[in-house]
Amino acid sequence: MTVTHENNWAGNLTYRATAIHRPTSLGELRTLVASTDRIRALGTRHSFHRVADTTGALVSVDGLPRQIDVDSAASTVRVSAGLRYAEIASHVDGFALANMASLPHISVAGACATATHGSGVGNGSLATAVSALEMVTATGETVTLSRGDPDFDGAVVALGALGIVTAVTLDLVPAFEVRQYVYEGLAFDEDVLAVLAGAYSVSLFTDWTGPTINQVWVKQRTTDPELAVPAKPADGPRHPVPGMPAENCTQQLGVPGPWHERMPHFRPEFTPSAGEELQAEFMVARVDAMAALRAVYEIRERICPVLQISEIRTIAADSLWLSPFYQRDAVSIHFTLAADPDAVRPVLSVIERQLAPFAARPHWAKLFTLAPEVVRSRYPRLADFRDLTRRLDPEGKFRNDFVTELLAEPAGGARS
């Protein structure tokens, strides 16, 4: 046990927990959970607000025995929940994960619990690869939920509110190679959506200052036809943020390489930045994407003073109750912002008002100012998730302020 006054990755918040525990066995974790009144799981600290915090105890599962067990017949891999994606990638020879986030440094359990994602019109969030999860519930029992179980779709993206996840089984696909290209100067018009849909994974980076997209990152499987992008190919490696060195980014210029060395934007052996930033991200239905992007462009003069860069990606719909992609194909609009909460907060409110007509859903681990009742209104299965937490955690052991506010009963007791 360690008394903590520790910060998140970005340094914009200090955890209020009385202690951080790092059990080294499942039995130790089960005893800890059963004997603790308030407890939350802590991943790689890449959340930008108090979704992971608690005034009770925090527990990290990165000290549990490390497991990476490939089932070739089932095309799955069972992994320890505290492992980072980069650690898994090099141990699934002949197989691959269908997608990865831009940072391979994040933990599996934390990424899935918050519906963290990569890009690609045919690719769901990282949570959609989960076929089973194992967790320690409030009584210290170990529960396994598998795809097809009635509670499964409510338990994968669960914000840590159901228990401490200890292991996750992920779907695998045959290994593939990728070429990564960067283009510059894409016109900000209807071609944007065509480009986003034109390759296995595409990311657009813009600073909103003009009528062009600064950079287009295309991740093309070597077996697929090459995408013709109506923009200029970059003449050398690029970093998404102008002026930043490109050596910590994954290989570009069309050099083929293994999936796990191209799908992320950043190499695992480098720290992508010192955390001197804040992040926010909002998901809109793909059919609304161009209207939403134009709406953001209209307020660029408010955004630009606190912006480092924006990234635009696509994510396929899923059936996970608290997923921002629940039942709708989405386009995400991400903002990497200055490390100045006081300057950023009012800008987020302006962005949220501008995106309100599109019922934008915020990324669970990134900054937003939307009222809990507004967020609740955008999740059709929120009431079902509330019921699930009551069954698995009737005393609210895994709740914190954020979860409690999100799951609060609406006035009059009506389901929402």
C-alpha positions as MATLAB code, in Angstrom:
seq = 'MTVTHENNWAGNLTYRATAIHRPTSLGELRTLVASTDRIRALGTRHSFHRVADTTGALVSVDGLPRQIDVDSAASTVRVSAGLRYAEIASHVDGFALANMASLPHISVAGACATATHGSGVGNGSLATAVSALEMVTATGETVTLSRGDPDFDGAVVALGALGIVTAVTLDLVPAFEVRQYVYEGLAFDEDVLAVLAGAYSVSLFTDWTGPTINQVWVKQRTTDPELAVPAKPADGPRHPVPGMPAENCTQQLGVPGPWHERMPHFRPEFTPSAGEELQAEFMVARVDAMAALRAVYEIRERICPVLQISEIRTIAADSLWLSPFYQRDAVSIHFTLAADPDAVRPVLSVIERQLAPFAARPHWAKLFTLAPEVVRSRYPRLADFRDLTRRLDPEGKFRNDFVTELLAEPAGGARS';
ca = [
       0.000    0.000    0.000;
       1.241    3.464   -0.883;
      -0.252    6.695    0.446;
      -0.866    8.771   -2.623;
      -0.768   12.327   -3.741;
      -0.078   11.144   -7.258;
      -1.156   12.760  -10.501;
      -2.620   11.534  -13.758;
      -0.496   11.403  -16.916;
      -1.350   14.967  -17.939;
      -0.716   16.352  -14.458;
      -3.995   18.259  -14.432;
      -5.439   16.387  -11.444;
      -4.210   14.792   -8.242;
      -5.899   11.606   -7.133;
      -7.798   11.985   -3.881;
      -7.474    8.326   -2.919;
      -6.140    7.455    0.518;
      -3.914    4.731   -0.929;
      -2.915    2.906   -4.087;
      -2.706   -0.867   -3.729;
      -0.721   -3.130   -6.059;
      -1.651   -6.739   -5.222;
       0.580   -9.450   -6.639;
      -1.956  -12.289   -6.673;
      -5.612  -12.775   -7.457;
      -6.230  -13.963   -3.912;
      -4.711  -10.784   -2.486;
      -6.891   -8.684   -4.786;
     -10.041  -10.564   -3.826;
      -9.354  -10.096   -0.116;
      -8.599   -6.411   -0.658;
     -11.821   -5.779   -2.578;
     -13.990   -7.699   -0.115;
     -12.570   -5.798    2.858;
     -12.586   -2.286    1.385;
     -15.605    0.034    1.513;
     -14.703    2.151   -1.532;
     -12.284    1.080   -4.244;
     -11.602    1.834   -7.906;
      -9.257    0.394  -10.524;
      -6.411    2.583  -11.795;
      -4.928    1.932  -15.225;
      -2.197    3.844  -17.013;
      -3.537    7.204  -15.761;
      -4.379    8.489  -19.202;
      -7.765    9.865  -18.148;
      -8.054   13.636  -18.038;
     -10.720   13.917  -15.348;
     -11.929   12.037  -12.276;
     -13.506    9.019  -13.984;
     -10.917    6.783  -12.260;
     -10.609    8.701   -8.989;
     -12.093    7.896   -5.591;
     -11.950    9.176   -2.033;
     -11.478    5.548   -1.024;
      -8.688    3.289   -2.307;
      -7.270    2.835   -5.772;
      -5.947   -0.509   -6.973;
      -3.619   -1.216   -9.873;
      -3.671   -4.696  -11.404;
      -0.314   -4.296  -13.137;
       1.332   -6.320  -10.361;
      -0.785   -9.428  -10.977;
       0.851  -12.366  -12.803;
       1.315  -11.461  -16.452;
      -0.540  -13.719  -18.866;
      -0.755  -13.772  -22.659;
      -2.408  -17.037  -23.691;
      -3.187  -17.450  -27.400;
      -5.928  -19.887  -28.410;
      -5.105  -20.503  -32.064;
      -8.194  -22.610  -32.682;
     -10.529  -19.908  -31.368;
      -8.437  -16.990  -32.730;
      -8.398  -15.299  -29.324;
      -5.882  -14.234  -26.728;
      -6.505  -14.063  -22.973;
      -4.410  -11.328  -21.365;
      -3.870   -9.796  -17.964;
      -5.966   -6.662  -17.690;
      -3.027   -4.471  -16.684;
      -0.969   -5.224  -19.773;
      -0.389   -2.507  -22.320;
      -1.257   -3.056  -25.953;
       2.384   -2.895  -27.025;
       3.187   -5.783  -24.694;
       0.510   -7.980  -26.244;
       1.326   -7.190  -29.863;
       4.701   -8.924  -29.880;
       3.319  -12.169  -28.386;
       0.581  -13.146  -30.845;
       2.708  -14.541  -33.665;
       0.685  -15.208  -36.799;
      -2.220  -13.176  -35.436;
      -3.099   -9.531  -34.954;
      -5.520   -7.299  -33.153;
      -7.890   -5.758  -35.674;
      -7.056   -2.250  -34.515;
      -5.019   -0.231  -32.038;
      -5.267    3.224  -30.525;
      -2.797    5.959  -31.396;
      -0.921    5.207  -28.162;
       0.173    1.572  -27.645;
       1.162    2.524  -24.092;
      -2.356    2.307  -22.624;
      -3.686   -0.644  -20.627;
      -6.202   -3.100  -22.047;
      -8.689   -2.842  -19.184;
      -8.669    0.950  -19.039;
      -8.969    1.357  -22.802;
     -11.898   -1.038  -23.059;
     -13.698    0.342  -20.002;
     -13.769    3.809  -21.610;
     -14.359    2.728  -25.260;
     -11.014    4.081  -26.425;
     -10.552    3.604  -30.168;
      -8.420    3.790  -33.258;
      -9.845    4.575  -36.682;
     -11.438    2.926  -39.715;
     -14.984    2.749  -41.070;
     -14.974   -1.013  -40.553;
     -13.258   -0.954  -37.171;
     -15.072   -0.761  -33.863;
     -13.567    0.609  -30.682;
     -10.991   -1.500  -28.850;
     -13.782   -2.736  -26.581;
     -15.482   -4.516  -29.490;
     -12.583   -7.013  -29.598;
     -13.476   -8.250  -26.102;
     -15.101  -11.691  -26.175;
     -14.863  -12.349  -22.429;
     -13.815  -10.534  -19.293;
     -13.008  -11.650  -15.763;
     -13.501   -9.350  -12.789;
     -13.573   -9.313   -9.022;
     -16.955   -8.098   -7.798;
     -17.878   -6.309   -4.579;
     -17.957   -9.472   -2.447;
     -14.506  -10.556   -3.631;
     -15.905  -13.183   -5.982;
     -14.482  -13.714   -9.457;
     -17.041  -13.459  -12.266;
     -16.550  -14.251  -15.958;
     -18.838  -12.739  -18.583;
     -18.688  -13.864  -22.203;
     -20.117  -12.513  -25.419;
     -23.717  -13.683  -25.594;
     -24.326  -13.470  -21.837;
     -27.267  -11.141  -21.043;
     -25.061   -8.702  -19.089;
     -22.056   -8.792  -21.404;
     -22.880   -5.725  -23.522;
     -23.336   -3.721  -20.336;
     -20.122   -4.890  -18.706;
     -17.426   -4.234  -21.321;
     -17.603   -0.418  -21.351;
     -18.412   -0.013  -17.660;
     -16.252    2.880  -16.408;
     -14.981    0.673  -13.590;
     -18.404    0.668  -11.957;
     -18.975   -3.107  -11.835;
     -15.741   -4.497  -10.429;
     -11.986   -4.808  -10.872;
     -11.248   -6.412  -14.244;
      -8.374   -8.898  -13.980;
      -8.252  -10.563  -17.417;
      -9.709   -9.958  -20.866;
     -10.075  -12.289  -23.847;
      -9.627  -10.497  -27.169;
     -10.529  -11.530  -30.710;
      -7.619  -11.987  -33.086;
      -7.390  -11.816  -36.863;
      -4.659  -13.159  -39.171;
      -1.510  -11.048  -39.025;
      -1.223   -8.368  -41.699;
       1.242   -5.775  -42.897;
       0.551   -2.073  -43.309;
       1.961    0.819  -45.315;
       1.556    4.234  -43.737;
       1.428    7.410  -45.810;
       1.034   11.037  -44.812;
      -0.508   13.638  -47.132;
      -0.789   17.380  -46.691;
      -3.301   20.015  -47.770;
      -6.545   18.060  -48.256;
      -9.396   20.419  -49.110;
     -12.027   20.751  -46.400;
     -14.998   19.568  -48.471;
     -16.990   16.412  -49.162;
     -13.783   14.568  -50.129;
     -13.033   14.453  -46.404;
     -15.601   11.697  -45.817;
     -14.493    9.755  -48.894;
     -10.887    9.830  -47.720;
     -11.866    8.735  -44.213;
     -13.659    5.740  -45.720;
     -11.000    4.929  -48.292;
      -8.493    2.839  -46.355;
      -8.251    0.439  -43.441;
      -7.476    3.266  -41.007;
      -7.378    6.998  -41.700;
      -6.803    9.982  -39.415;
      -7.121   13.637  -40.347;
      -5.219   16.325  -38.428;
      -6.215   19.983  -38.591;
      -5.603   23.192  -36.686;
      -8.849   24.710  -38.095;
      -7.018   27.846  -39.265;
      -7.808   27.471  -42.961;
      -9.891   25.608  -45.555;
      -7.527   22.606  -45.705;
      -6.707   19.602  -43.527;
      -3.084   19.853  -42.388;
      -2.272   16.128  -42.551;
      -3.948   12.897  -43.666;
      -2.511    9.717  -42.109;
      -3.421    6.662  -44.183;
      -2.781    3.170  -42.801;
      -3.206    0.840  -45.766;
      -3.009   -2.953  -45.588;
      -0.476   -4.130  -48.138;
      -3.078   -6.454  -49.691;
      -5.557   -3.610  -50.319;
      -5.645   -1.207  -53.281;
      -3.858    2.042  -52.546;
      -6.031    5.035  -51.721;
      -5.756    7.991  -54.071;
      -5.749   11.040  -51.788;
      -6.354   14.414  -53.466;
      -3.502   16.021  -51.526;
       0.285   16.304  -51.633;
       2.363   13.395  -50.246;
       4.592   14.460  -47.379;
       8.260   14.615  -48.358;
       9.436   13.199  -45.042;
       8.214   11.812  -41.696;
       5.715   13.950  -39.846;
       4.452   14.397  -36.286;
       0.741   15.241  -35.924;
       1.561   18.408  -33.982;
       3.420   20.950  -36.133;
       6.953   21.586  -34.917;
       7.223   18.371  -32.895;
       9.957   15.845  -33.827;
       8.759   12.884  -35.895;
      11.198   10.270  -34.616;
       8.794    9.005  -31.949;
       6.094    8.377  -34.578;
       5.591    5.090  -36.395;
       7.239    4.499  -39.798;
       5.736    6.458  -42.687;
       6.580    7.031  -46.386;
       4.864    3.787  -47.431;
       7.455    1.434  -45.924;
       5.618   -1.838  -45.205;
       5.747   -3.262  -41.718;
       3.908   -5.420  -39.170;
       0.463   -4.273  -38.083;
       1.556   -3.352  -34.570;
       4.375   -1.137  -35.859;
       2.062    0.923  -38.081;
      -1.457    0.992  -36.580;
      -0.519    3.262  -33.618;
       0.703    6.767  -34.355;
       3.490    6.505  -31.788;
       6.214    3.951  -31.153;
       5.996    2.087  -27.837;
       9.653    2.687  -26.987;
       9.088    6.458  -26.933;
       6.965    8.545  -24.609;
       4.813   10.517  -27.079;
       4.910   13.692  -25.003;
       5.522   14.886  -21.487;
       1.818   15.162  -20.793;
       1.843   18.926  -21.334;
      -1.631   18.885  -22.808;
      -5.304   18.372  -22.137;
      -7.612   16.356  -24.353;
     -11.287   16.362  -25.277;
     -13.185   14.341  -27.873;
     -16.758   14.225  -29.142;
     -18.453   11.579  -31.291;
     -21.196   12.371  -33.795;
     -23.124   10.085  -36.125;
     -21.279    9.595  -39.392;
     -24.252   10.898  -41.362;
     -23.887   14.206  -39.482;
     -20.123   14.419  -39.808;
     -19.734   17.147  -42.425;
     -22.333   19.371  -40.748;
     -20.616   18.862  -37.388;
     -17.176   19.606  -38.804;
     -18.477   22.798  -40.426;
     -20.039   23.779  -37.099;
     -16.655   23.411  -35.377;
     -14.981   25.375  -38.170;
     -17.393   28.257  -37.524;
     -15.985   28.694  -33.994;
     -12.321   28.261  -34.901;
     -11.439   31.704  -33.548;
     -12.474   30.515  -30.079;
     -10.704   27.168  -30.389;
      -7.375   28.082  -31.964;
      -5.872   30.037  -29.036;
      -5.896   26.903  -26.837;
      -5.457   24.243  -29.540;
      -2.401   22.170  -30.364;
      -4.115   19.976  -32.986;
      -7.423   18.244  -33.778;
      -7.753   14.673  -35.026;
     -10.760   13.360  -36.957;
     -11.406    9.594  -37.110;
     -14.133    7.073  -37.930;
     -15.437    4.266  -35.710;
     -17.967    1.531  -36.515;
     -21.187    1.108  -34.533;
     -21.456   -1.484  -31.764;
     -23.941   -2.879  -29.246;
     -22.142   -1.991  -26.005;
     -24.501   -0.048  -23.756;
     -22.175    2.769  -22.677;
     -20.165    2.941  -25.861;
     -20.187    6.359  -27.559;
     -20.671    4.305  -30.750;
     -23.750    2.466  -29.511;
     -25.938    1.741  -32.543;
     -24.410    4.450  -34.718;
     -21.388    4.638  -36.986;
     -19.448    7.641  -35.785;
     -16.905   10.285  -36.588;
     -14.848   11.513  -33.660;
     -13.549   15.063  -33.338;
     -10.602   15.132  -30.976;
      -8.908   18.202  -29.505;
      -5.379   18.237  -28.087;
      -5.384   21.404  -26.017;
      -3.083   23.613  -23.995;
      -2.299   22.490  -20.453;
      -4.367   25.361  -19.039;
      -7.657   24.165  -17.509;
      -8.981   27.672  -16.863;
      -8.500   28.680  -20.494;
      -9.751   25.355  -21.893;
     -12.939   24.953  -19.855;
     -14.962   27.795  -21.457;
     -13.827   26.698  -24.926;
     -15.140   23.194  -24.257;
     -18.515   24.679  -23.362;
     -18.582   26.547  -26.673;
     -17.689   23.376  -28.604;
     -20.382   21.398  -26.782;
     -23.050   23.991  -27.555;
     -22.004   24.010  -31.201;
     -22.249   20.202  -31.380;
     -25.492   19.954  -29.385;
     -27.711   19.585  -32.500;
     -25.799   16.380  -33.288;
     -26.187   14.810  -29.818;
     -22.406   14.467  -29.582;
     -21.223   11.884  -27.076;
     -18.002   12.730  -25.199;
     -15.107   10.335  -24.718;
     -15.483    8.985  -21.191;
     -11.834    9.562  -20.241;
     -11.414   13.034  -21.721;
     -12.578   16.460  -20.654;
     -16.122   17.697  -21.088;
     -18.465   20.058  -19.259;
     -21.831   18.580  -20.256;
     -24.287   18.162  -17.387;
     -24.889   14.536  -16.312;
     -28.531   14.687  -17.397;
     -27.467   15.715  -20.901;
     -24.993   12.838  -21.118;
     -27.620   10.410  -19.798;
     -30.072   11.490  -22.491;
     -27.659   10.356  -25.208;
     -27.382    6.742  -23.993;
     -30.549    4.657  -24.596;
     -29.348    1.823  -22.322;
     -28.267    3.991  -19.386;
     -31.129    2.812  -17.176;
     -30.249   -0.817  -17.924;
     -26.659   -0.119  -16.943;
     -27.861    1.488  -13.702;
     -29.811   -1.674  -12.922;
     -26.737   -3.790  -13.678;
     -24.615   -1.820  -11.216;
     -27.250   -2.306   -8.541;
     -27.194   -6.064   -9.033;
     -23.423   -6.467   -9.127;
     -22.519   -3.689   -6.688;
     -25.576   -2.963   -4.491;
     -23.575   -0.962   -1.924;
     -21.851    1.185   -4.546;
     -18.347    0.036   -3.612;
     -16.994    0.847   -7.076;
     -18.790    4.149   -7.536;
     -17.161    7.550   -7.342;
     -18.506   11.069   -7.779;
     -18.428   10.833  -11.569;
     -20.293    7.517  -11.750;
     -22.753    8.526   -9.035;
     -23.701   11.703  -10.893;
     -23.980    9.860  -14.205;
     -26.266    7.182  -12.754;
     -28.415    9.483  -10.631;
     -32.115    8.832  -10.932;
     -33.932   11.470  -12.995;
     -36.496   13.674  -11.274;
     -39.691   11.784  -10.617;
     -37.936    8.432  -10.805;
     -38.534    7.988  -14.550;
     -36.092    5.649  -16.294;
     -33.411    7.262  -18.420;
];
